[in-house]
mmCIF file with all atom_site columns, C-alpha atoms in Angstrom:
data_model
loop_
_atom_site.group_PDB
_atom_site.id
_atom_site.type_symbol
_atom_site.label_atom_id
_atom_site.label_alt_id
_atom_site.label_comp_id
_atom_site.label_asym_id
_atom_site.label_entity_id
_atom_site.label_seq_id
_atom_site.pdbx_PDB_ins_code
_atom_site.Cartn_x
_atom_site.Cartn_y
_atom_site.Cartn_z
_atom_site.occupancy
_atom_site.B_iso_or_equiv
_atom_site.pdbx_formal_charge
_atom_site.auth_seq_id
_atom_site.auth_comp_id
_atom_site.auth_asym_id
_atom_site.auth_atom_id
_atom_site.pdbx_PDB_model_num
ATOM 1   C CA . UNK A 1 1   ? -15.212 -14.208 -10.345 1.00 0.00 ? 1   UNK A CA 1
ATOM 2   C CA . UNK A 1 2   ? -12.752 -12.883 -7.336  1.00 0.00 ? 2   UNK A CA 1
ATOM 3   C CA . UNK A 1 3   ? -12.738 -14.270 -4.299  1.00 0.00 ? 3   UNK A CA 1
ATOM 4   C CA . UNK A 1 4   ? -14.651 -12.543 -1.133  1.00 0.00 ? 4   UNK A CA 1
ATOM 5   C CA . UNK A 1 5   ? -13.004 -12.989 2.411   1.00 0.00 ? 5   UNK A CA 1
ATOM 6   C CA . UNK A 1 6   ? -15.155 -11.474 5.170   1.00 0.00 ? 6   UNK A CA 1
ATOM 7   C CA . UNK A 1 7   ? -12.237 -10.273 7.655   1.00 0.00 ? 7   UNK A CA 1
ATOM 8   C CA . UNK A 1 8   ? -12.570 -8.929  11.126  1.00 0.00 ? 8   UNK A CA 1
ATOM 9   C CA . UNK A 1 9   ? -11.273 -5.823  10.927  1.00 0.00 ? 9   UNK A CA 1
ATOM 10  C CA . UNK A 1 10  ? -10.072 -6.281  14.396  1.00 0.00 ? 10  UNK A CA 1
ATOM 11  C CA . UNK A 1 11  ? -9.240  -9.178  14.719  1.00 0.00 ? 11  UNK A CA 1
ATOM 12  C CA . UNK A 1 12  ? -8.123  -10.890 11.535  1.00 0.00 ? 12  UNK A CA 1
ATOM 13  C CA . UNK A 1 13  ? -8.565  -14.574 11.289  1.00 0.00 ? 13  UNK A CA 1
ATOM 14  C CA . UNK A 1 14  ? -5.287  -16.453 10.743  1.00 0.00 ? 14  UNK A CA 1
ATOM 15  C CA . UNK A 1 15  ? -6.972  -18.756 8.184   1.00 0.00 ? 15  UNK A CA 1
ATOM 16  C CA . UNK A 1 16  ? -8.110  -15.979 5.444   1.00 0.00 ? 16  UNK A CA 1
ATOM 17  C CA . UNK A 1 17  ? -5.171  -13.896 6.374   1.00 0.00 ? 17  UNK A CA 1
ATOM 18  C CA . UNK A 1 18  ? -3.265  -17.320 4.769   1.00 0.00 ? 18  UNK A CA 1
ATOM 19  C CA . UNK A 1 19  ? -5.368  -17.822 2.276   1.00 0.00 ? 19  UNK A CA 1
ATOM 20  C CA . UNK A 1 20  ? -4.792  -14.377 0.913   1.00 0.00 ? 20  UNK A CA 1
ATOM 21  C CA . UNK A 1 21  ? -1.282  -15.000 1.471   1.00 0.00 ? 21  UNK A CA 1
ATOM 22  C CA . UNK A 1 22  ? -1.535  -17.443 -0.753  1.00 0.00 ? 22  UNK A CA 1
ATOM 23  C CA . UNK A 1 23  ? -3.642  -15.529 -3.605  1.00 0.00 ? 23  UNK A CA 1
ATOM 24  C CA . UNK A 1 24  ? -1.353  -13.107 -3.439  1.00 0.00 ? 24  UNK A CA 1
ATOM 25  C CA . UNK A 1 25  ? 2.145   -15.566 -3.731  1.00 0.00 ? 25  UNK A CA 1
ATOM 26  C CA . UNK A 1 26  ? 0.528   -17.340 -6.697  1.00 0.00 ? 26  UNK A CA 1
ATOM 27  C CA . UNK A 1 27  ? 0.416   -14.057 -8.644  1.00 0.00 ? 27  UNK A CA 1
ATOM 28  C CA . UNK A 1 28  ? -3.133  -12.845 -7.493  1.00 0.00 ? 28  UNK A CA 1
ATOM 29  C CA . UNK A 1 29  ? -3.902  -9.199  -7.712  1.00 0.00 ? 29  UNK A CA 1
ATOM 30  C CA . UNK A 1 30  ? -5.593  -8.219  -3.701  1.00 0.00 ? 30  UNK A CA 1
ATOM 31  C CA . UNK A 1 31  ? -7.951  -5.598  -2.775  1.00 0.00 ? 31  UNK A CA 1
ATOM 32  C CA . UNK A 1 32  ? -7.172  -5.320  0.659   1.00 0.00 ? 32  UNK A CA 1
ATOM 33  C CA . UNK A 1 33  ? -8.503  -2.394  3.202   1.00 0.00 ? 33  UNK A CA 1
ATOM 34  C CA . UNK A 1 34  ? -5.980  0.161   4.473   1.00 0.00 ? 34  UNK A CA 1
ATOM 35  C CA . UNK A 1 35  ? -6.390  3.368   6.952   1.00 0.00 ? 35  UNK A CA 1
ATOM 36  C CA . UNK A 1 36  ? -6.935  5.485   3.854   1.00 0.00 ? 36  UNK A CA 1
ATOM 37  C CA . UNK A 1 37  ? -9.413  3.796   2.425   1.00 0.00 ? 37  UNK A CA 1
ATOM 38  C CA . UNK A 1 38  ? -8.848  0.261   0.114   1.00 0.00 ? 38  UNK A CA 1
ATOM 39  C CA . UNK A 1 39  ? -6.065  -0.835  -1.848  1.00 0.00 ? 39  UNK A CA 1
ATOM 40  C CA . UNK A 1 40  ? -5.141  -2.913  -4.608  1.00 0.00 ? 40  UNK A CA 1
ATOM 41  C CA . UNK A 1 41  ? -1.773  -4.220  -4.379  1.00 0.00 ? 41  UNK A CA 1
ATOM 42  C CA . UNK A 1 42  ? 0.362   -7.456  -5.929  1.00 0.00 ? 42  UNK A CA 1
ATOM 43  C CA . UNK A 1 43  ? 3.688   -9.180  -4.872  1.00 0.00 ? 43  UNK A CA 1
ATOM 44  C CA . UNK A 1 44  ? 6.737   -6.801  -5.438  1.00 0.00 ? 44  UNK A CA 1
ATOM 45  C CA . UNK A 1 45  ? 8.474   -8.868  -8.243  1.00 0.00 ? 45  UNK A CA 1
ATOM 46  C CA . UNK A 1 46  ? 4.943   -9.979  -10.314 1.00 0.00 ? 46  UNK A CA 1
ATOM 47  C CA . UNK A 1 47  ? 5.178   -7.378  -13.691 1.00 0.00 ? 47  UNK A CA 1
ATOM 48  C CA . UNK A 1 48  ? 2.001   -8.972  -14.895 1.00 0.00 ? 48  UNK A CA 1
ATOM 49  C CA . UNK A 1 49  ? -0.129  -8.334  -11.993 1.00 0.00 ? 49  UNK A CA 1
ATOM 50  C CA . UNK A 1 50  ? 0.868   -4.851  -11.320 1.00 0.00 ? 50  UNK A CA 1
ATOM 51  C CA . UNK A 1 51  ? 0.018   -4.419  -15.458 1.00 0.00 ? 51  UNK A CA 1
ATOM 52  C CA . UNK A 1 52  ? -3.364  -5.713  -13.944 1.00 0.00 ? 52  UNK A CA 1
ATOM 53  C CA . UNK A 1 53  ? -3.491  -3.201  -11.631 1.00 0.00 ? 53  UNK A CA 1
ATOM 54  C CA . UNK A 1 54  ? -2.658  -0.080  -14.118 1.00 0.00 ? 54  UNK A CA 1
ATOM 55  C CA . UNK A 1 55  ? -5.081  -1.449  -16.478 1.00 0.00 ? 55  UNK A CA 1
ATOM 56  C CA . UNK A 1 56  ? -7.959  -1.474  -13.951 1.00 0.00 ? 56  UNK A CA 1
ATOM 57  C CA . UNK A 1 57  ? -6.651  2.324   -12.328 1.00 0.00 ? 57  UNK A CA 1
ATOM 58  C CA . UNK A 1 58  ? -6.297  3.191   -15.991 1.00 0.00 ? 58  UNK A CA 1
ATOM 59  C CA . UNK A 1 59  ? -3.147  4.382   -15.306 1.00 0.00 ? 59  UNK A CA 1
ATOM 60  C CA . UNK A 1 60  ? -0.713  6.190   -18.032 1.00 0.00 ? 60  UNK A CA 1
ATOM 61  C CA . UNK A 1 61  ? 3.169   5.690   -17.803 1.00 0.00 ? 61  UNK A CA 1
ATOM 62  C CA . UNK A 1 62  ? 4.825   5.488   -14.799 1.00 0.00 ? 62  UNK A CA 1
ATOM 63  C CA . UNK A 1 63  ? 2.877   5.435   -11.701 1.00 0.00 ? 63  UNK A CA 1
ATOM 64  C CA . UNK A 1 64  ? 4.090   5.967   -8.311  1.00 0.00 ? 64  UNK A CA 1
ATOM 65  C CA . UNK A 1 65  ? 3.503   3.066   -6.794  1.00 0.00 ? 65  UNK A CA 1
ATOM 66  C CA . UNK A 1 66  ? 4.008   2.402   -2.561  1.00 0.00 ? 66  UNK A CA 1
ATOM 67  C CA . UNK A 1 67  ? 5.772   -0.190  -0.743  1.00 0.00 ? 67  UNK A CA 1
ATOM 68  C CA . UNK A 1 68  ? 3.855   -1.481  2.027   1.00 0.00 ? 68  UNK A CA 1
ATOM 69  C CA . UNK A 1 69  ? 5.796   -2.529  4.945   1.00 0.00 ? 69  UNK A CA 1
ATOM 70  C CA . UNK A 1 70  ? 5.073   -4.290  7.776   1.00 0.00 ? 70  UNK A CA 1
ATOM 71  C CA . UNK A 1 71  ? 8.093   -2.530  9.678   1.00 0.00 ? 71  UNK A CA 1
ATOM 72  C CA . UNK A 1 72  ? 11.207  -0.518  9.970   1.00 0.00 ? 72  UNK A CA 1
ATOM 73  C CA . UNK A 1 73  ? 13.280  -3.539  9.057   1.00 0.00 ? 73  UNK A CA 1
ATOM 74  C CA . UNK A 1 74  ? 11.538  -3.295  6.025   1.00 0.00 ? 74  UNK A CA 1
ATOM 75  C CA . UNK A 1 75  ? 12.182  0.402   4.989   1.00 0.00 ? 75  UNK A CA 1
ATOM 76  C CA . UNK A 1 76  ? 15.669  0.049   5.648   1.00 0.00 ? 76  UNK A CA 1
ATOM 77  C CA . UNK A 1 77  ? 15.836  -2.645  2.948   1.00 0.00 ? 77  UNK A CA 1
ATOM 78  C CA . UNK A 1 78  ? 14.221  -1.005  0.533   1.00 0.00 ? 78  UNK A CA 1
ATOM 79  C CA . UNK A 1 79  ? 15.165  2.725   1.353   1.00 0.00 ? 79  UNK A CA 1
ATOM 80  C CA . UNK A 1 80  ? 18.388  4.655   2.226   1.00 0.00 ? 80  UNK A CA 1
ATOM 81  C CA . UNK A 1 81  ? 17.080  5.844   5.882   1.00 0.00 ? 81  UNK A CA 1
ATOM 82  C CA . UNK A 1 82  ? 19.759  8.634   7.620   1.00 0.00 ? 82  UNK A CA 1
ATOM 83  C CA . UNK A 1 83  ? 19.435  8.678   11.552  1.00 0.00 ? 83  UNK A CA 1
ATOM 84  C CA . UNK A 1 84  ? 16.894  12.268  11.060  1.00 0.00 ? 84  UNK A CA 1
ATOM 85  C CA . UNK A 1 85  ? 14.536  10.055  8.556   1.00 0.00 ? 85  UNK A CA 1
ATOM 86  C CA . UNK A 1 86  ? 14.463  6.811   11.297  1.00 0.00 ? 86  UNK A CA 1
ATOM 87  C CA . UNK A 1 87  ? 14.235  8.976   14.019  1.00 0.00 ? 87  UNK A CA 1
ATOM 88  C CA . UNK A 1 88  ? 10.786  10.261  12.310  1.00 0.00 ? 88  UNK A CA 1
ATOM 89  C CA . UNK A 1 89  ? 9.847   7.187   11.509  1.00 0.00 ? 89  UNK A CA 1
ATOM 90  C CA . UNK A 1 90  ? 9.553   4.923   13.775  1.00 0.00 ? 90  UNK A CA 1
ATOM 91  C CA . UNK A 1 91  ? 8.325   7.861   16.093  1.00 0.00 ? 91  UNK A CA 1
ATOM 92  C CA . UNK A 1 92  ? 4.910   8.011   13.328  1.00 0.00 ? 92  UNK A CA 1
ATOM 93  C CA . UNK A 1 93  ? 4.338   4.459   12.463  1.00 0.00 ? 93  UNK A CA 1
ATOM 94  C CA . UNK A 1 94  ? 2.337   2.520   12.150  1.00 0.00 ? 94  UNK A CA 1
ATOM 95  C CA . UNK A 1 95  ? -0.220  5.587   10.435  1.00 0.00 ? 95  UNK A CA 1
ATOM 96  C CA . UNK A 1 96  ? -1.524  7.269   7.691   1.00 0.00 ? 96  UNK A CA 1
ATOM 97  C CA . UNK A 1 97  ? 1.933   8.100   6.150   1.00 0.00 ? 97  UNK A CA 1
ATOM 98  C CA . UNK A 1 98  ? 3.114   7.903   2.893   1.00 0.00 ? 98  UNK A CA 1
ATOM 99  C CA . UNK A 1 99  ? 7.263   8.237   3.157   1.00 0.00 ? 99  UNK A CA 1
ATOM 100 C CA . UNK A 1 100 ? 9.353   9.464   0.104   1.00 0.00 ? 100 UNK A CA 1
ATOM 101 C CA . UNK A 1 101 ? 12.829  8.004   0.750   1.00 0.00 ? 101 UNK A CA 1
ATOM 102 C CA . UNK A 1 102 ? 15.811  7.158   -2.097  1.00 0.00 ? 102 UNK A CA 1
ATOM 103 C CA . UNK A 1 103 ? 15.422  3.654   -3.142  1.00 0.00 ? 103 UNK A CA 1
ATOM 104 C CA . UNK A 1 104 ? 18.001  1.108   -2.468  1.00 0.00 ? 104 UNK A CA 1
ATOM 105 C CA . UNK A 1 105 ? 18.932  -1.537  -5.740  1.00 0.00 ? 105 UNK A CA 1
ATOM 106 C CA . UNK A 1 106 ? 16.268  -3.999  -3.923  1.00 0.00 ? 106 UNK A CA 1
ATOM 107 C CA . UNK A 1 107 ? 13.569  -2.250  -5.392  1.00 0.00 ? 107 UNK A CA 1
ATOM 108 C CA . UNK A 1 108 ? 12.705  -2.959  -8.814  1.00 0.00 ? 108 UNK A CA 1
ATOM 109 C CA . UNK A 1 109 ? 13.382  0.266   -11.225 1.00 0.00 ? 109 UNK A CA 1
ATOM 110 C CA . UNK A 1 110 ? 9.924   0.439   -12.859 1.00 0.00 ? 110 UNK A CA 1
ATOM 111 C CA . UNK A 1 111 ? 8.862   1.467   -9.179  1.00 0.00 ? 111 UNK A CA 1
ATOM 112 C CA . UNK A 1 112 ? 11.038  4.063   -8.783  1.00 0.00 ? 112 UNK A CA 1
ATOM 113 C CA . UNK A 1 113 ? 10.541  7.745   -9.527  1.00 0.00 ? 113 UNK A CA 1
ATOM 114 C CA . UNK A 1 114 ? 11.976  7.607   -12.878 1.00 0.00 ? 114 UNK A CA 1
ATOM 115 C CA . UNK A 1 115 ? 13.967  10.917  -12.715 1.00 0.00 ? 115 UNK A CA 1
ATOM 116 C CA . UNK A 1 116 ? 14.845  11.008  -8.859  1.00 0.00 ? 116 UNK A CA 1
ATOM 117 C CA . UNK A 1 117 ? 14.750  7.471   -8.414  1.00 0.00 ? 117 UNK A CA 1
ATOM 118 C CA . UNK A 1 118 ? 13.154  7.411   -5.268  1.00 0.00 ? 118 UNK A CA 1
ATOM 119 C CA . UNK A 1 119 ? 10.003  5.120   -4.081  1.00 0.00 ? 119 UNK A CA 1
ATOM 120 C CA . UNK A 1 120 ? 7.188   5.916   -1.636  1.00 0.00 ? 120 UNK A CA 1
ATOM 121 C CA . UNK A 1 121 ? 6.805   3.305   1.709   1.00 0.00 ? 121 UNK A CA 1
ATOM 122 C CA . UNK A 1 122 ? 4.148   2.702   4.552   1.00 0.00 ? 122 UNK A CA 1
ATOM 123 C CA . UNK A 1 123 ? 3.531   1.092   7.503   1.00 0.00 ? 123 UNK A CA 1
ATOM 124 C CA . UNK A 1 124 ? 0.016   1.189   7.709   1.00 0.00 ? 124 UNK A CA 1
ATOM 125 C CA . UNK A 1 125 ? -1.663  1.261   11.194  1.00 0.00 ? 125 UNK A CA 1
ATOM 126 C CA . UNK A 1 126 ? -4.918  -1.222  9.675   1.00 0.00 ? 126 UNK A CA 1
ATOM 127 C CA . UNK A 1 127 ? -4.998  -4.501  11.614  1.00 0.00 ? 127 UNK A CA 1
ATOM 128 C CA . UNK A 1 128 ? -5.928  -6.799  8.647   1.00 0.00 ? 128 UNK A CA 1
ATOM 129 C CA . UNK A 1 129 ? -3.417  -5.219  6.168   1.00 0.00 ? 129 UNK A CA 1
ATOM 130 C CA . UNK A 1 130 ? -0.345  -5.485  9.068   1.00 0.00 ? 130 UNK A CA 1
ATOM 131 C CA . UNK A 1 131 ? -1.534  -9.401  9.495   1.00 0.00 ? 131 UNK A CA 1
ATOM 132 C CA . UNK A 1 132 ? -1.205  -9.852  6.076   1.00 0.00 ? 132 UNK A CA 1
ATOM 133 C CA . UNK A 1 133 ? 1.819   -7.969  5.168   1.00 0.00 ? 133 UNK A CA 1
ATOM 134 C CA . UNK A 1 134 ? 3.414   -10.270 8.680   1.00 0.00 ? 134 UNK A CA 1
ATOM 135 C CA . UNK A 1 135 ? 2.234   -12.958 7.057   1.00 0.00 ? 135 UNK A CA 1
ATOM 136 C CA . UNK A 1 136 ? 4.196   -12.025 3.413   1.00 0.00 ? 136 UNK A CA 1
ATOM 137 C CA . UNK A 1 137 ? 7.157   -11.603 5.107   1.00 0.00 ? 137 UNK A CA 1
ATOM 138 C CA . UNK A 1 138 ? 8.412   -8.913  2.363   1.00 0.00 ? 138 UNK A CA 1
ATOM 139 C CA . UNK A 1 139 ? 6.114   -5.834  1.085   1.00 0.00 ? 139 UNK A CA 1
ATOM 140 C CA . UNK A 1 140 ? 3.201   -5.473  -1.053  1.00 0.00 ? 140 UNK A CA 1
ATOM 141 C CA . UNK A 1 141 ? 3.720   -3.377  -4.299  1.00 0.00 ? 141 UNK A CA 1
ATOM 142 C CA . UNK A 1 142 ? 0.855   -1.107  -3.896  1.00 0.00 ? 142 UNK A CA 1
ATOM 143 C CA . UNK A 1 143 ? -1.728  1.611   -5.036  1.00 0.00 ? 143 UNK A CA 1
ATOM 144 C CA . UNK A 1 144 ? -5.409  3.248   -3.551  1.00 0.00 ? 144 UNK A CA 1
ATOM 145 C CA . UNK A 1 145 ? -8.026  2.020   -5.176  1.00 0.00 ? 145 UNK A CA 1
ATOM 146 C CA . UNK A 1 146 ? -8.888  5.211   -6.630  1.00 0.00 ? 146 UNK A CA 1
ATOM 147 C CA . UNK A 1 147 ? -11.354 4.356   -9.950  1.00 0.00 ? 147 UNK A CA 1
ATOM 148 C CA . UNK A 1 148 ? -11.108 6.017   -13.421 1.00 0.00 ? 148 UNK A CA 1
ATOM 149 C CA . UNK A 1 149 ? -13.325 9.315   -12.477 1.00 0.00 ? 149 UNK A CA 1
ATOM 150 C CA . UNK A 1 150 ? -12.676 9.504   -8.857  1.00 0.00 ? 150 UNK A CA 1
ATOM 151 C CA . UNK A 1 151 ? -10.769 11.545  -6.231  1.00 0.00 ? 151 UNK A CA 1
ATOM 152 C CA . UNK A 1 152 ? -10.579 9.089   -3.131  1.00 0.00 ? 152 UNK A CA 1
ATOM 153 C CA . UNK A 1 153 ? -10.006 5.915   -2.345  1.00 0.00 ? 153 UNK A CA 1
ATOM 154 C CA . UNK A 1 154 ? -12.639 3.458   -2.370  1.00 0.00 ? 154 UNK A CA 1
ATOM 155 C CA . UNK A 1 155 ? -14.081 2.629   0.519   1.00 0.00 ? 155 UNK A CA 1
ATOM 156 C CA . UNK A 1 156 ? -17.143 -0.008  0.237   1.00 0.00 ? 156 UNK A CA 1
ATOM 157 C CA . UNK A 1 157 ? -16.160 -3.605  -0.551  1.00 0.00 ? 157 UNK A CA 1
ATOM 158 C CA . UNK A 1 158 ? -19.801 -4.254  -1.644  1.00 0.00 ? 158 UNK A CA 1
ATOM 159 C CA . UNK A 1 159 ? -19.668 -1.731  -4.384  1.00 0.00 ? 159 UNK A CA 1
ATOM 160 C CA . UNK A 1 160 ? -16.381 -3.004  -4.722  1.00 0.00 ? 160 UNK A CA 1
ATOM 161 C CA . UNK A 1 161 ? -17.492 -6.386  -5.605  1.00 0.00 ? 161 UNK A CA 1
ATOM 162 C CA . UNK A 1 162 ? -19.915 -5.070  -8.074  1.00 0.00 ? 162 UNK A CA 1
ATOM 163 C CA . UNK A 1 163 ? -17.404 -3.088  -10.106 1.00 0.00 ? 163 UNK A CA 1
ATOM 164 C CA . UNK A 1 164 ? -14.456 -5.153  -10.231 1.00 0.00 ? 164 UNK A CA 1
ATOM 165 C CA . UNK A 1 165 ? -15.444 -8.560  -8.910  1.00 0.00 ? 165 UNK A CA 1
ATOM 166 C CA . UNK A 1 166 ? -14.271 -9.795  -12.612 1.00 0.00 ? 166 UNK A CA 1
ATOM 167 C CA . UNK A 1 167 ? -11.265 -8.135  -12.352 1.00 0.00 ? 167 UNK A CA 1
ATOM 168 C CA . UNK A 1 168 ? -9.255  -9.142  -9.428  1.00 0.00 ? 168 UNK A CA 1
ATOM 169 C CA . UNK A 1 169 ? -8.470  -12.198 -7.406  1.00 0.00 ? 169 UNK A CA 1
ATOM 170 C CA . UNK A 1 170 ? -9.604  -11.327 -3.888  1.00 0.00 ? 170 UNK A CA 1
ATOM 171 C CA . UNK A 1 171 ? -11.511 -8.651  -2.488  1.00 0.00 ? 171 UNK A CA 1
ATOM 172 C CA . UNK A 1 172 ? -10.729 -8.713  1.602   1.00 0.00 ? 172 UNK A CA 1
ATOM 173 C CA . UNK A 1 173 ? -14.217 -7.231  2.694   1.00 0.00 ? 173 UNK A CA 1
ATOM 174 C CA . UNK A 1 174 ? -12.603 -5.354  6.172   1.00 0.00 ? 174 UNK A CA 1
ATOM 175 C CA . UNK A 1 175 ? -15.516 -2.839  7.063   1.00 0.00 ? 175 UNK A CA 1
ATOM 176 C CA . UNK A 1 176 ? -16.315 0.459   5.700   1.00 0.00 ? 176 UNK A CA 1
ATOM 177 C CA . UNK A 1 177 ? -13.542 2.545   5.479   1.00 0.00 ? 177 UNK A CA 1
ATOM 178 C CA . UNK A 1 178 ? -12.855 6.715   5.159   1.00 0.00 ? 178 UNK A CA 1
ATOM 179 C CA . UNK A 1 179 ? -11.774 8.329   2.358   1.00 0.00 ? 179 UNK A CA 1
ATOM 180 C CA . UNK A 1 180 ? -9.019  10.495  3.553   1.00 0.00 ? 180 UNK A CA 1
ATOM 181 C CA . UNK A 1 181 ? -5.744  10.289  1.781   1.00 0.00 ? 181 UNK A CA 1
ATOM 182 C CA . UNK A 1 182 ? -2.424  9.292   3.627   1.00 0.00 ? 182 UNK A CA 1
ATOM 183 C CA . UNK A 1 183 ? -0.296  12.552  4.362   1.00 0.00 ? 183 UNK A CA 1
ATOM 184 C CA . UNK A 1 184 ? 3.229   12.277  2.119   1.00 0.00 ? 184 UNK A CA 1
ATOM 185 C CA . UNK A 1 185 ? 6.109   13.645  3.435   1.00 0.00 ? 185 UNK A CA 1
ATOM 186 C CA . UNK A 1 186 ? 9.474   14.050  1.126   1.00 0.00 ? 186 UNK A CA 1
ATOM 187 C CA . UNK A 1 187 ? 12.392  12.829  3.703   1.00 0.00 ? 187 UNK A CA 1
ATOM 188 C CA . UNK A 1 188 ? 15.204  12.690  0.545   1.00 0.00 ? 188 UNK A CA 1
ATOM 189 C CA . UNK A 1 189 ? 16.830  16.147  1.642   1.00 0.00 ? 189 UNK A CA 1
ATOM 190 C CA . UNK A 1 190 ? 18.036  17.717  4.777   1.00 0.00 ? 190 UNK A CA 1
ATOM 191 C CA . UNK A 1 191 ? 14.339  18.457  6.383   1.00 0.00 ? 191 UNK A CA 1
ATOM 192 C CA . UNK A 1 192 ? 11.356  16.942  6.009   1.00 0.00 ? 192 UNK A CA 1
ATOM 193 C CA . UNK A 1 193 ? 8.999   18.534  3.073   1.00 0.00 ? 193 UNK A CA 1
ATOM 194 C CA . UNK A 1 194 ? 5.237   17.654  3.462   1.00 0.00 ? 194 UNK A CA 1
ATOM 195 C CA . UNK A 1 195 ? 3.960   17.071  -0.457  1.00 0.00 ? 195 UNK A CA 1
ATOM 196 C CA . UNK A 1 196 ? 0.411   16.236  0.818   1.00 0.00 ? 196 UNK A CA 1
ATOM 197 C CA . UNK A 1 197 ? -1.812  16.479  4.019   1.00 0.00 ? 197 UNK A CA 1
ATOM 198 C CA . UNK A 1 198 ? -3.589  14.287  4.476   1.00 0.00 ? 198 UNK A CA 1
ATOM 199 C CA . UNK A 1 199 ? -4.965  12.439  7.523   1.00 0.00 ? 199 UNK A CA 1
ATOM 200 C CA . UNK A 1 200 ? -1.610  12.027  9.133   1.00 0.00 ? 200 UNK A CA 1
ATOM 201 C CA . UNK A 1 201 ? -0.682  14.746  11.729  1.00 0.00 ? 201 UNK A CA 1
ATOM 202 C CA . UNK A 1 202 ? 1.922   17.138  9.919   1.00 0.00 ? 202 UNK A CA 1
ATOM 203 C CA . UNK A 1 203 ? 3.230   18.705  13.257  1.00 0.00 ? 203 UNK A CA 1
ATOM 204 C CA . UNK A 1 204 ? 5.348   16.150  13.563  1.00 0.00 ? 204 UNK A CA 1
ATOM 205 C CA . UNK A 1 205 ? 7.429   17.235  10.207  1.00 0.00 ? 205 UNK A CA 1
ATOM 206 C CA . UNK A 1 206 ? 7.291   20.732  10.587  1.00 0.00 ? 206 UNK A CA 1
#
């Protein structure tokens, strides 16, 4: 049986933000709450946890997966970022963004877009997920929690629990969350291409 942490969503206590630091560094596969909605995410470099997590999303092939990032710093690791691209943004983060950028070799290649080899990063604006990716120090390898059958994220830890409490290694209980998908928005070419809107303001891109 997983773990359950009750977490403030405003206020995340420092002791179950380690302890899920913890799960998570021993090779644990989180459900964690996000602003779109929960998550289900694993260390970057653990192959057997993030075959967990496409076994559980019953994924097929190659999934995009998301990088989240507790920063800039971060995305410039992990992403080629041209002064347009940073400009953009730091101006929209932390928030319900989903960035397509080319990857850099520090990202693992069965995360990258196969063909265009580029990889999708956040910064997510949630309070418990920032604490825990600060906590990390490097970025979760990430999906929504979006169940065999479904179209959104999920977003009741309760029902949650009862689903896949077998399945994973913590469930971070962080409030009742909405559905509504990040916004994605391509920033590989010379202007910005929205690919989904979402809850993220698009005027920003346009």
């Amino acid at each position: 049986m997983s773990q359950f942490f009750y977490i403030h969503p405003d206020n995340p206590q420092s002791r179950l933000i380690d302890q899920s630091m913890e799960v998570l560094k021993k090779g644990g596969v989180v459900i964690y709450p996000t602003d779109s909605g929960y998550a289900i995410g694993c260390c970057l470099e653990n192959k057997e946890a993030m075959t967990r997590i496409c076994r559980i999303r019953q994924l097929e092939g190659r999934h995009n997966f998301t990088l989240m990032c507790r920063d800039l710093s971060e995305i410039s690791t992990y992403a080629h970022v041209d002064n347009q691209a940073f400009r953009l943004i730091k101006n929209n983060t932390p928030g319900n963004y989903t960035f397509i950028l080319q990857a850099t070799k520090e990202v693992p290649r069965r995360l990258m877009n196969e063909k265009r080899k580029t990889i999708g990063l956040r910064v997510p604006s949630n309070p418990i997920a920032l604490a825990l990716l600060e906590k990390m120090g490097e970025p979760l390898m990430s999906c929504s929690l979006i169940l065999p059958g479904n179209d959104f994220a999920e977003s009741d830890p309760e029902e949650i629990k009862e689903t896949l409490g077998k399945q994973v290694d913590l469930i971070i209980h962080g409030g009742y969350l909405g559905q509504q998908p990040t916004t994605v928005v391509d920033l590989t070419g010379d202007s910005p291409v929205i690919l989904r809107e979402g809850e993220g303001n698009v005027t920003p891109f346009l």
